[in-house]
Amino acid sequence: MTTAPVIELRDAGKSYPGGVHALRSVSLTVEEGELLAVVGPSGSGKSTMLNIMGTLDKPTTGTVRVAGYDVSELSDSRLSALRARHIGFVFQHFHLAAGRDAVDNVADGLLYAGVPPKERRARAREALARVRLDHRGSHTPNELSGGEKQRVAIARALVGKPRLLLADEPTGALDTASGGIVMELLHELNASGTTVCVITHDNEIADSLPRRVRFRDGEIVSDIRSGALLDPRTQKAGS
Ligand SMILES: Nc1ncnc2c1ncn2[C@@H]1O[C@H](COP(=O)(O)OP(=O)(O)O)[C@@H](O)[C@H]1O
Ligand SMILES: [Mg+2]
């Protein structure tokens, strides 16, 4: 038996009223266990694609499959359940709730997973330990550095044990040292089996990852895996 790809976009397009084609016709397959970078200039459609991969947004054309399920065929509640079970998100500006401590912020990652509150907090403490912040559990976001906030956000993303972690410029608001720690954590997560997709502006970060998908004007212009150039449409090595 073969496992369905974690994500499969087929000719996915996204346009907005006024003729903005954020995404033109993107086909991308992400297999279980991959660690990939999505790179490209600002406005090239990276976040639009990530939101579509994460089922936060729907394409106007084309199809999206998550773990083999065509998301257009799922009801909103099934889609939420699929997202809660399979996907974790990390954003540039952390998106933590102010005034709630780190444990509560991480526990919120289990809100839609049907886990009772007490167990949510216990699992949140374990997730904080994985990002080496067990000693900061009772601190609120304003008592944490940028790098620590992002580690809390990573803990919130991983507490539900997702197969896929989607990170949109996770180091974009951090200094080099904190960004390095965040990337190290993403590598560790990947080594333990989570598929990880990272949007980054930073070519050095992109070059440190085994697969790089490059965007321009809403399209994939190159897709390089372990040194081999892949055809952006077929995902196979070009001839
Ligand atoms: N909600 C929206 N309404 C209209 N245009 C949008 C919307 N979201 C994104 N866009 C446009 O789509 C294009 C791609 O945006 P985005 O995916 O955010 O790019 P990136 O993440 O690569 O910077 C940009 O031209 C942006 O202005
Ligand atoms: Mg963006």
mmCIF file of C-alpha atoms and ligand atoms in Angstrom:
data_model
loop_
_atom_site.group_PDB
_atom_site.id
_atom_site.type_symbol
_atom_site.label_atom_id
_atom_site.label_comp_id
_atom_site.label_asym_id
_atom_site.label_seq_id
_atom_site.Cartn_x
_atom_site.Cartn_y
_atom_site.Cartn_z
ATOM 1 C CA MET A 1 0.000 0.000 0.000
ATOM 2 C CA THR A 2 1.312 3.452 -0.830
ATOM 3 C CA THR A 3 0.515 6.490 1.288
ATOM 4 C CA ALA A 4 -1.200 9.431 -0.358
ATOM 5 C CA PRO A 5 0.973 12.536 -0.579
ATOM 6 C CA VAL A 6 0.546 14.881 2.356
ATOM 7 C CA ILE A 7 -0.454 17.655 -0.061
ATOM 8 C CA GLU A 8 -1.279 17.599 -3.727
ATOM 9 C CA LEU A 9 -2.100 20.810 -5.604
ATOM 10 C CA ARG A 10 -3.227 20.381 -9.222
ATOM 11 C CA ASP A 11 -3.376 23.481 -11.410
ATOM 12 C CA ALA A 12 -4.400 25.516 -8.386
ATOM 13 C CA GLY A 13 -5.221 29.139 -9.189
ATOM 14 C CA LYS A 14 -6.429 31.999 -7.042
ATOM 15 C CA SER A 15 -7.718 35.280 -8.344
ATOM 16 C CA TYR A 16 -9.247 38.221 -6.542
ATOM 17 C CA PRO A 17 -11.843 40.678 -7.802
ATOM 18 C CA GLY A 18 -10.123 43.363 -9.854
ATOM 19 C CA GLY A 19 -8.084 40.865 -11.845
ATOM 20 C CA VAL A 20 -5.352 40.043 -9.331
ATOM 21 C CA HIS A 21 -4.018 36.568 -10.092
ATOM 22 C CA ALA A 22 -2.297 35.741 -6.822
ATOM 23 C CA LEU A 23 -1.754 32.168 -7.976
ATOM 24 C CA ARG A 24 -1.836 31.223 -11.658
ATOM 25 C CA SER A 25 -1.688 27.478 -12.107
ATOM 26 C CA VAL A 26 0.348 25.746 -9.495
ATOM 27 C CA SER A 27 0.933 22.026 -9.235
ATOM 28 C CA LEU A 28 2.896 20.823 -6.268
ATOM 29 C CA THR A 29 3.133 17.485 -4.522
ATOM 30 C CA VAL A 30 4.549 17.227 -1.037
ATOM 31 C CA GLU A 31 5.378 13.732 0.142
ATOM 32 C CA GLU A 32 5.418 12.477 3.694
ATOM 33 C CA GLY A 33 8.634 13.399 5.483
ATOM 34 C CA GLU A 34 9.754 16.228 3.195
ATOM 35 C CA LEU A 35 11.334 19.468 4.396
ATOM 36 C CA LEU A 36 10.901 22.182 1.801
ATOM 37 C CA ALA A 37 11.396 25.890 1.374
ATOM 38 C CA VAL A 38 9.122 28.139 -0.648
ATOM 39 C CA VAL A 39 11.032 31.212 -1.806
ATOM 40 C CA GLY A 40 10.272 34.201 -4.000
ATOM 41 C CA PRO A 41 9.802 37.960 -3.981
ATOM 42 C CA SER A 42 7.168 39.689 -1.908
ATOM 43 C CA GLY A 43 3.769 39.479 -3.600
ATOM 44 C CA SER A 44 4.667 36.399 -5.656
ATOM 45 C CA GLY A 45 1.906 34.247 -4.123
ATOM 46 C CA LYS A 46 3.763 32.272 -1.456
ATOM 47 C CA SER A 47 1.335 32.961 1.396
ATOM 48 C CA THR A 48 -1.641 32.442 -0.891
ATOM 49 C CA MET A 49 -0.320 28.976 -1.745
ATOM 50 C CA LEU A 50 0.464 28.138 1.873
ATOM 51 C CA ASN A 51 -3.045 29.135 2.968
ATOM 52 C CA ILE A 52 -4.505 26.972 0.218
ATOM 53 C CA MET A 53 -2.247 24.037 1.191
ATOM 54 C CA GLY A 54 -3.434 24.476 4.757
ATOM 55 C CA THR A 55 -7.130 24.672 3.685
ATOM 56 C CA LEU A 56 -7.465 28.102 5.291
ATOM 57 C CA ASP A 57 -8.336 29.387 1.837
ATOM 58 C CA LYS A 58 -9.825 27.803 -1.291
ATOM 59 C CA PRO A 59 -8.438 28.037 -4.811
ATOM 60 C CA THR A 60 -10.668 29.568 -7.517
ATOM 61 C CA THR A 61 -9.516 26.880 -9.957
ATOM 62 C CA GLY A 62 -7.833 23.493 -9.680
ATOM 63 C CA THR A 63 -7.827 20.907 -6.924
ATOM 64 C CA VAL A 64 -6.274 20.471 -3.486
ATOM 65 C CA ARG A 65 -5.832 17.119 -1.828
ATOM 66 C CA VAL A 66 -4.772 16.750 1.789
ATOM 67 C CA ALA A 67 -3.804 13.222 2.800
ATOM 68 C CA GLY A 68 -5.605 12.042 -0.340
ATOM 69 C CA TYR A 69 -8.895 13.877 0.371
ATOM 70 C CA ASP A 70 -10.157 16.342 -2.222
ATOM 71 C CA VAL A 71 -10.926 19.238 0.106
ATOM 72 C CA SER A 72 -13.646 20.636 -2.175
ATOM 73 C CA GLU A 73 -15.692 17.508 -1.414
ATOM 74 C CA LEU A 74 -15.600 17.956 2.360
ATOM 75 C CA SER A 75 -18.130 19.815 4.501
ATOM 76 C CA ASP A 76 -16.825 22.685 6.644
ATOM 77 C CA SER A 77 -16.877 20.535 9.770
ATOM 78 C CA ARG A 78 -15.027 17.630 8.110
ATOM 79 C CA LEU A 79 -12.532 20.116 6.735
ATOM 80 C CA SER A 80 -11.936 21.608 10.201
ATOM 81 C CA ALA A 81 -11.441 18.110 11.573
ATOM 82 C CA LEU A 82 -8.987 17.239 8.786
ATOM 83 C CA ARG A 83 -7.062 20.457 9.455
ATOM 84 C CA ALA A 84 -7.019 19.898 13.228
ATOM 85 C CA ARG A 85 -5.720 16.354 12.755
ATOM 86 C CA HIS A 86 -3.176 16.917 10.025
ATOM 87 C CA ILE A 87 -1.886 20.469 9.905
ATOM 88 C CA GLY A 88 -0.056 22.864 12.216
ATOM 89 C CA PHE A 89 0.608 26.532 11.387
ATOM 90 C CA VAL A 90 3.361 28.970 12.337
ATOM 91 C CA PHE A 91 3.237 32.633 11.273
ATOM 92 C CA GLN A 92 5.798 35.429 11.069
ATOM 93 C CA HIS A 93 4.202 37.453 13.858
ATOM 94 C CA PHE A 94 3.483 34.476 16.158
ATOM 95 C CA HIS A 95 -0.310 35.073 16.542
ATOM 96 C CA LEU A 96 -0.226 34.358 20.277
ATOM 97 C CA ALA A 97 -3.061 35.482 22.556
ATOM 98 C CA ALA A 98 -1.896 38.386 24.714
ATOM 99 C CA GLY A 99 -2.527 38.006 28.436
ATOM 100 C CA ARG A 100 -2.592 34.207 28.280
ATOM 101 C CA ASP A 101 0.439 32.303 29.481
ATOM 102 C CA ALA A 102 2.564 30.067 27.281
ATOM 103 C CA VAL A 103 0.894 26.862 28.497
ATOM 104 C CA ASP A 104 -2.582 28.211 27.651
ATOM 105 C CA ASN A 105 -1.424 29.489 24.280
ATOM 106 C CA VAL A 106 -0.021 26.064 23.406
ATOM 107 C CA ALA A 107 -3.080 24.255 24.842
ATOM 108 C CA ASP A 108 -5.229 26.278 22.407
ATOM 109 C CA GLY A 109 -3.641 24.218 19.640
ATOM 110 C CA LEU A 110 -5.846 21.341 20.850
ATOM 111 C CA LEU A 111 -9.120 23.310 21.005
ATOM 112 C CA TYR A 112 -10.589 21.572 17.961
ATOM 113 C CA ALA A 113 -9.092 18.154 18.629
ATOM 114 C CA GLY A 114 -11.663 17.065 21.221
ATOM 115 C CA VAL A 115 -9.149 16.878 24.087
ATOM 116 C CA PRO A 116 -10.407 17.721 27.625
ATOM 117 C CA PRO A 117 -8.961 20.966 29.150
ATOM 118 C CA LYS A 118 -6.804 19.313 31.806
ATOM 119 C CA GLU A 119 -5.166 17.000 29.293
ATOM 120 C CA ARG A 120 -4.714 19.947 26.928
ATOM 121 C CA ARG A 121 -2.573 21.718 29.538
ATOM 122 C CA ALA A 122 -0.555 18.562 30.301
ATOM 123 C CA ARG A 123 0.168 18.037 26.617
ATOM 124 C CA ALA A 124 0.983 21.733 26.227
ATOM 125 C CA ARG A 125 3.685 21.377 28.904
ATOM 126 C CA GLU A 126 5.183 18.428 26.980
ATOM 127 C CA ALA A 127 5.163 20.450 23.760
ATOM 128 C CA LEU A 128 6.870 23.377 25.522
ATOM 129 C CA ALA A 129 9.561 20.965 26.697
ATOM 130 C CA ARG A 130 10.136 19.913 23.077
ATOM 131 C CA VAL A 131 10.936 23.515 22.179
ATOM 132 C CA ARG A 132 12.983 23.777 25.391
ATOM 133 C CA LEU A 133 10.708 26.322 27.023
ATOM 134 C CA ASP A 134 9.354 24.255 29.911
ATOM 135 C CA HIS A 135 10.707 26.922 32.278
ATOM 136 C CA ARG A 136 8.613 29.653 30.587
ATOM 137 C CA GLY A 137 5.169 28.035 30.803
ATOM 138 C CA SER A 138 3.653 30.667 33.095
ATOM 139 C CA HIS A 139 4.966 33.636 31.110
ATOM 140 C CA THR A 140 2.689 35.736 28.913
ATOM 141 C CA PRO A 141 3.835 36.779 25.405
ATOM 142 C CA ASN A 142 4.907 40.268 26.561
ATOM 143 C CA GLU A 143 7.325 38.584 28.991
ATOM 144 C CA LEU A 144 9.000 36.570 26.214
ATOM 145 C CA SER A 145 11.572 37.484 23.565
ATOM 146 C CA GLY A 146 10.667 37.227 19.878
ATOM 147 C CA GLY A 147 12.512 33.933 19.546
ATOM 148 C CA GLU A 148 10.739 32.526 22.608
ATOM 149 C CA LYS A 149 7.361 33.644 21.257
ATOM 150 C CA GLN A 150 8.038 31.796 18.026
ATOM 151 C CA ARG A 151 9.034 28.673 19.968
ATOM 152 C CA VAL A 152 5.709 28.894 21.865
ATOM 153 C CA ALA A 153 3.957 29.186 18.501
ATOM 154 C CA ILE A 154 5.847 26.107 17.251
ATOM 155 C CA ALA A 155 4.814 24.221 20.392
ATOM 156 C CA ARG A 156 1.179 25.214 19.724
ATOM 157 C CA ALA A 157 1.516 23.958 16.149
ATOM 158 C CA LEU A 158 3.014 20.614 17.156
ATOM 159 C CA VAL A 159 0.920 19.841 20.238
ATOM 160 C CA GLY A 160 -1.738 18.161 18.073
ATOM 161 C CA LYS A 161 0.955 15.968 16.454
ATOM 162 C CA PRO A 162 0.229 17.142 12.900
ATOM 163 C CA ARG A 163 1.682 15.300 9.896
ATOM 164 C CA LEU A 164 2.362 18.645 8.246
ATOM 165 C CA LEU A 165 3.712 21.899 9.621
ATOM 166 C CA LEU A 166 3.257 25.017 7.498
ATOM 167 C CA ALA A 167 5.411 27.988 8.483
ATOM 168 C CA ASP A 168 5.002 31.399 6.799
ATOM 169 C CA GLU A 169 8.240 33.392 7.253
ATOM 170 C CA PRO A 170 8.816 31.927 10.740
ATOM 171 C CA THR A 171 12.161 33.717 11.095
ATOM 172 C CA GLY A 172 11.063 36.934 9.365
ATOM 173 C CA ALA A 173 10.680 38.915 12.593
ATOM 174 C CA LEU A 174 13.674 37.418 14.411
ATOM 175 C CA ASP A 175 17.366 38.186 14.756
ATOM 176 C CA THR A 176 19.791 35.707 13.170
ATOM 177 C CA ALA A 177 20.506 33.762 16.375
ATOM 178 C CA SER A 178 16.817 33.291 17.310
ATOM 179 C CA GLY A 179 16.018 32.474 13.694
ATOM 180 C CA GLY A 180 18.715 29.807 13.786
ATOM 181 C CA ILE A 181 17.131 28.202 16.854
ATOM 182 C CA VAL A 182 13.723 28.208 15.166
ATOM 183 C CA MET A 183 15.172 26.534 12.061
ATOM 184 C CA GLU A 184 16.946 23.979 14.239
ATOM 185 C CA LEU A 185 13.610 23.111 15.861
ATOM 186 C CA LEU A 186 11.950 22.733 12.465
ATOM 187 C CA HIS A 187 14.771 20.382 11.406
ATOM 188 C CA GLU A 188 14.297 18.347 14.601
ATOM 189 C CA LEU A 189 10.572 18.093 14.016
ATOM 190 C CA ASN A 190 11.199 16.936 10.469
ATOM 191 C CA ALA A 191 13.744 14.372 11.670
ATOM 192 C CA SER A 192 11.062 12.954 13.966
ATOM 193 C CA GLY A 193 8.736 12.453 10.997
ATOM 194 C CA THR A 194 6.750 15.674 10.513
ATOM 195 C CA THR A 195 6.544 17.056 6.986
ATOM 196 C CA VAL A 196 7.621 20.708 7.083
ATOM 197 C CA CYS A 197 7.054 23.494 4.545
ATOM 198 C CA VAL A 198 8.715 26.846 5.236
ATOM 199 C CA ILE A 199 8.196 30.095 3.376
ATOM 200 C CA THR A 200 11.304 32.211 3.598
ATOM 201 C CA HIS A 201 12.829 35.362 2.156
ATOM 202 C CA ASP A 202 16.228 34.226 3.316
ATOM 203 C CA ASN A 203 18.208 32.452 0.599
ATOM 204 C CA GLU A 204 20.656 31.077 3.119
ATOM 205 C CA ILE A 205 17.816 29.359 4.993
ATOM 206 C CA ALA A 206 16.317 28.097 1.751
ATOM 207 C CA ASP A 207 19.657 26.708 0.607
ATOM 208 C CA SER A 208 19.971 24.767 3.864
ATOM 209 C CA LEU A 209 16.805 22.766 3.099
ATOM 210 C CA PRO A 210 16.631 19.641 0.922
ATOM 211 C CA ARG A 211 13.956 21.021 -1.437
ATOM 212 C CA ARG A 212 13.454 24.558 -2.732
ATOM 213 C CA VAL A 213 10.349 25.690 -4.582
ATOM 214 C CA ARG A 214 10.856 29.088 -6.189
ATOM 215 C CA PHE A 215 7.952 31.418 -6.971
ATOM 216 C CA ARG A 216 7.554 34.357 -9.290
ATOM 217 C CA ASP A 217 4.329 36.149 -10.291
ATOM 218 C CA GLY A 218 2.055 33.457 -8.928
ATOM 219 C CA GLU A 219 3.876 30.570 -10.536
ATOM 220 C CA ILE A 220 6.492 28.003 -9.610
ATOM 221 C CA VAL A 221 9.600 28.745 -11.658
ATOM 222 C CA SER A 222 11.831 26.038 -10.230
ATOM 223 C CA ASP A 223 11.632 23.094 -7.880
ATOM 224 C CA ILE A 224 14.969 21.676 -6.826
ATOM 225 C CA ARG A 225 15.273 18.604 -4.653
ATOM 226 C CA SER A 226 18.623 17.264 -3.449
ATOM 227 C CA GLY A 227 20.392 18.957 -6.303
ATOM 228 C CA ALA A 228 18.089 17.622 -9.041
ATOM 229 C CA LEU A 229 15.994 20.106 -11.008
ATOM 230 C CA LEU A 230 12.325 19.083 -11.115
ATOM 231 C CA ASP A 231 9.893 20.046 -13.821
ATOM 232 C CA PRO A 232 7.445 22.399 -12.042
ATOM 233 C CA ARG A 233 4.449 20.772 -13.773
ATOM 234 C CA THR A 234 5.243 17.072 -13.514
ATOM 235 C CA GLN A 235 7.446 17.202 -10.403
ATOM 236 C CA LYS A 236 9.793 14.828 -12.207
ATOM 237 C CA ALA A 237 13.435 15.466 -12.987
ATOM 238 C CA GLY A 238 13.657 17.394 -16.264
ATOM 239 C CA SER A 239 15.269 15.757 -19.283
HETATM 240 N N1 LIG B 1 -7.272 39.115 0.103
HETATM 241 C C1 LIG B 1 -6.664 39.615 -0.980
HETATM 242 N N2 LIG B 1 -7.313 40.425 -1.826
HETATM 243 C C2 LIG B 1 -6.729 40.923 -2.936
HETATM 244 N N3 LIG B 1 -5.458 40.639 -3.290
HETATM 245 C C3 LIG B 1 -4.745 39.836 -2.487
HETATM 246 C C4 LIG B 1 -5.303 39.277 -1.292
HETATM 247 N N4 LIG B 1 -4.348 38.505 -0.699
HETATM 248 C C5 LIG B 1 -3.251 38.578 -1.483
HETATM 249 N N5 LIG B 1 -3.486 39.379 -2.555
HETATM 250 C C6 LIG B 1 -2.533 39.681 -3.642
HETATM 251 O O1 LIG B 1 -2.048 38.469 -4.165
HETATM 252 C C7 LIG B 1 -0.676 38.562 -4.501
HETATM 253 C C8 LIG B 1 0.110 37.480 -3.756
HETATM 254 O O2 LIG B 1 0.104 37.756 -2.367
HETATM 255 P P1 LIG B 1 0.811 36.827 -1.299
HETATM 256 O O3 LIG B 1 0.384 35.434 -1.514
HETATM 257 O O4 LIG B 1 0.552 37.409 0.035
HETATM 258 O O5 LIG B 1 2.354 36.973 -1.692
HETATM 259 P P2 LIG B 1 3.684 36.651 -0.867
HETATM 260 O O6 LIG B 1 3.307 35.833 0.329
HETATM 261 O O7 LIG B 1 4.567 35.932 -1.834
HETATM 262 O O8 LIG B 1 4.275 37.962 -0.479
HETATM 263 C C9 LIG B 1 -0.250 39.971 -4.161
HETATM 264 O O9 LIG B 1 -0.332 40.746 -5.331
HETATM 265 C C10 LIG B 1 -1.282 40.397 -3.142
HETATM 266 O O10 LIG B 1 -1.433 41.793 -3.149
HETATM 267 MG MG MG B 2 3.591 36.262 2.346
#
